[in-house]
mmCIF file of C-alpha atoms in Angstrom:
data_model
loop_
_atom_site.group_PDB
_atom_site.id
_atom_site.type_symbol
_atom_site.label_atom_id
_atom_site.label_comp_id
_atom_site.label_asym_id
_atom_site.label_seq_id
_atom_site.Cartn_x
_atom_site.Cartn_y
_atom_site.Cartn_z
ATOM 1 C CA MET G 1 43.479 -45.609 -13.682
ATOM 2 C CA LYS G 2 42.099 -43.493 -10.848
ATOM 3 C CA LYS G 3 38.371 -42.793 -11.083
ATOM 4 C CA ARG G 4 38.397 -39.024 -10.621
ATOM 5 C CA VAL G 5 35.794 -36.517 -11.745
ATOM 6 C CA GLU G 6 36.672 -32.838 -11.949
ATOM 7 C CA ILE G 7 34.178 -30.005 -11.655
ATOM 8 C CA GLU G 8 35.610 -26.658 -12.686
ATOM 9 C CA TYR G 9 33.440 -23.738 -11.656
ATOM 10 C CA CYS G 10 33.617 -19.955 -11.968
ATOM 11 C CA THR G 11 34.552 -18.201 -8.735
ATOM 12 C CA GLN G 12 33.580 -14.822 -10.200
ATOM 13 C CA CYS G 13 30.064 -16.138 -10.794
ATOM 14 C CA ARG G 14 29.882 -17.685 -7.298
ATOM 15 C CA TRP G 15 29.111 -21.183 -8.584
ATOM 16 C CA LEU G 16 30.911 -23.043 -5.770
ATOM 17 C CA LEU G 17 27.670 -24.173 -4.108
ATOM 18 C CA ARG G 18 26.339 -25.573 -7.376
ATOM 19 C CA ALA G 19 29.631 -27.425 -7.980
ATOM 20 C CA ALA G 20 29.679 -28.755 -4.412
ATOM 21 C CA TRP G 21 26.080 -29.963 -4.740
ATOM 22 C CA ILE G 22 26.897 -31.879 -7.942
ATOM 23 C CA ALA G 23 30.003 -33.333 -6.240
ATOM 24 C CA GLN G 24 27.891 -34.480 -3.286
ATOM 25 C CA GLU G 25 25.369 -36.112 -5.626
ATOM 26 C CA LEU G 26 28.160 -37.986 -7.432
ATOM 27 C CA LEU G 27 29.913 -39.098 -4.249
ATOM 28 C CA THR G 28 26.639 -40.352 -2.802
ATOM 29 C CA THR G 29 25.590 -42.196 -5.959
ATOM 30 C CA PHE G 30 29.016 -43.638 -6.796
ATOM 31 C CA GLU G 31 30.460 -44.170 -3.310
ATOM 32 C CA ALA G 32 31.931 -47.564 -4.284
ATOM 33 C CA GLU G 33 33.019 -46.577 -7.809
ATOM 34 C CA LEU G 34 34.487 -43.069 -7.545
ATOM 35 C CA GLU G 35 37.766 -42.396 -5.803
ATOM 36 C CA GLU G 36 37.657 -38.635 -5.988
ATOM 37 C CA VAL G 37 35.666 -35.593 -7.065
ATOM 38 C CA ALA G 38 37.801 -32.474 -7.394
ATOM 39 C CA LEU G 39 36.408 -28.949 -7.251
ATOM 40 C CA ILE G 40 38.583 -26.674 -9.367
ATOM 41 C CA PRO G 41 38.178 -22.900 -9.089
ATOM 42 C CA GLY G 42 38.128 -21.116 -12.431
ATOM 43 C CA THR G 43 37.022 -17.850 -13.984
ATOM 44 C CA GLY G 44 35.252 -16.559 -17.062
ATOM 45 C CA GLY G 45 31.913 -18.281 -16.539
ATOM 46 C CA ILE G 46 33.267 -21.825 -16.697
ATOM 47 C CA PHE G 47 31.256 -24.765 -15.410
ATOM 48 C CA GLU G 48 32.637 -28.033 -16.753
ATOM 49 C CA ILE G 49 32.497 -31.607 -15.568
ATOM 50 C CA ARG G 50 35.364 -33.803 -16.743
ATOM 51 C CA TYR G 51 36.492 -37.396 -16.435
ATOM 52 C CA HIS G 52 40.113 -38.067 -17.407
ATOM 53 C CA GLU G 53 40.315 -34.783 -19.334
ATOM 54 C CA HIS G 54 37.216 -35.744 -21.347
ATOM 55 C CA VAL G 55 34.539 -33.067 -20.987
ATOM 56 C CA LEU G 56 31.295 -34.748 -19.948
ATOM 57 C CA PHE G 57 29.336 -31.510 -19.638
ATOM 58 C CA SER G 58 30.068 -27.883 -20.465
ATOM 59 C CA ARG G 59 27.705 -25.086 -19.470
ATOM 60 C CA LYS G 60 29.085 -22.981 -22.310
ATOM 61 C CA ALA G 61 28.490 -25.651 -24.971
ATOM 62 C CA ALA G 62 25.039 -26.619 -23.647
ATOM 63 C CA GLY G 63 23.906 -23.078 -22.874
ATOM 64 C CA ARG G 64 22.612 -24.186 -19.472
ATOM 65 C CA PHE G 65 23.559 -25.934 -16.257
ATOM 66 C CA PRO G 66 23.218 -29.718 -16.055
ATOM 67 C CA GLU G 67 20.590 -31.500 -14.021
ATOM 68 C CA ALA G 68 21.927 -33.862 -11.336
ATOM 69 C CA LYS G 69 20.204 -36.786 -13.059
ATOM 70 C CA GLU G 70 21.972 -35.959 -16.318
ATOM 71 C CA VAL G 71 25.399 -35.738 -14.665
ATOM 72 C CA LYS G 72 24.865 -39.056 -12.900
ATOM 73 C CA GLN G 73 24.025 -40.719 -16.218
ATOM 74 C CA LEU G 74 27.076 -39.206 -17.938
ATOM 75 C CA VAL G 75 29.410 -40.295 -15.141
ATOM 76 C CA ARG G 76 27.804 -43.734 -14.878
ATOM 77 C CA ASP G 77 28.360 -44.315 -18.603
ATOM 78 C CA GLN G 78 32.082 -43.726 -18.042
ATOM 79 C CA ILE G 79 32.809 -45.515 -14.768
ATOM 80 C CA ALA G 80 30.073 -48.130 -14.232
ATOM 81 C CA PRO G 81 28.006 -48.690 -17.401
ATOM 82 C CA ASP G 82 25.995 -51.534 -15.854
ATOM 83 C CA LYS G 83 25.004 -49.619 -12.695
ATOM 84 C CA ASP G 84 21.290 -49.051 -12.248
ATOM 85 C CA LEU G 85 20.582 -45.476 -11.195
ATOM 86 C CA GLY G 86 17.019 -46.211 -10.105
ATOM 87 C CA HIS G 87 14.815 -43.134 -10.443
ATOM 88 C CA SER G 88 17.628 -41.232 -12.230
ATOM 89 C CA ASP G 89 17.323 -43.661 -15.151
ATOM 90 C CA ARG G 90 13.600 -43.055 -15.584
ATOM 91 C CA ARG G 91 12.175 -40.251 -17.678
#
């Protein structure tokens, strides 16, 4: 199974830079584990991060944007549960 994370972002809200930043953080942290991070343009205020159609984070459900640290932990739990995230694992 291909290790692919999708970030769907609202083009109307101009959230491309935020989505690209999260993608860069994931690709840097999981360079050996992830095969792909896809940026998917959407509308209607969407900002979702998915792994194999499973929603890891939804701005609508949470009522806020995710922190990079939080996204890294969510992705790590799916693709590399034993990976140490260093400072991202500390409170």
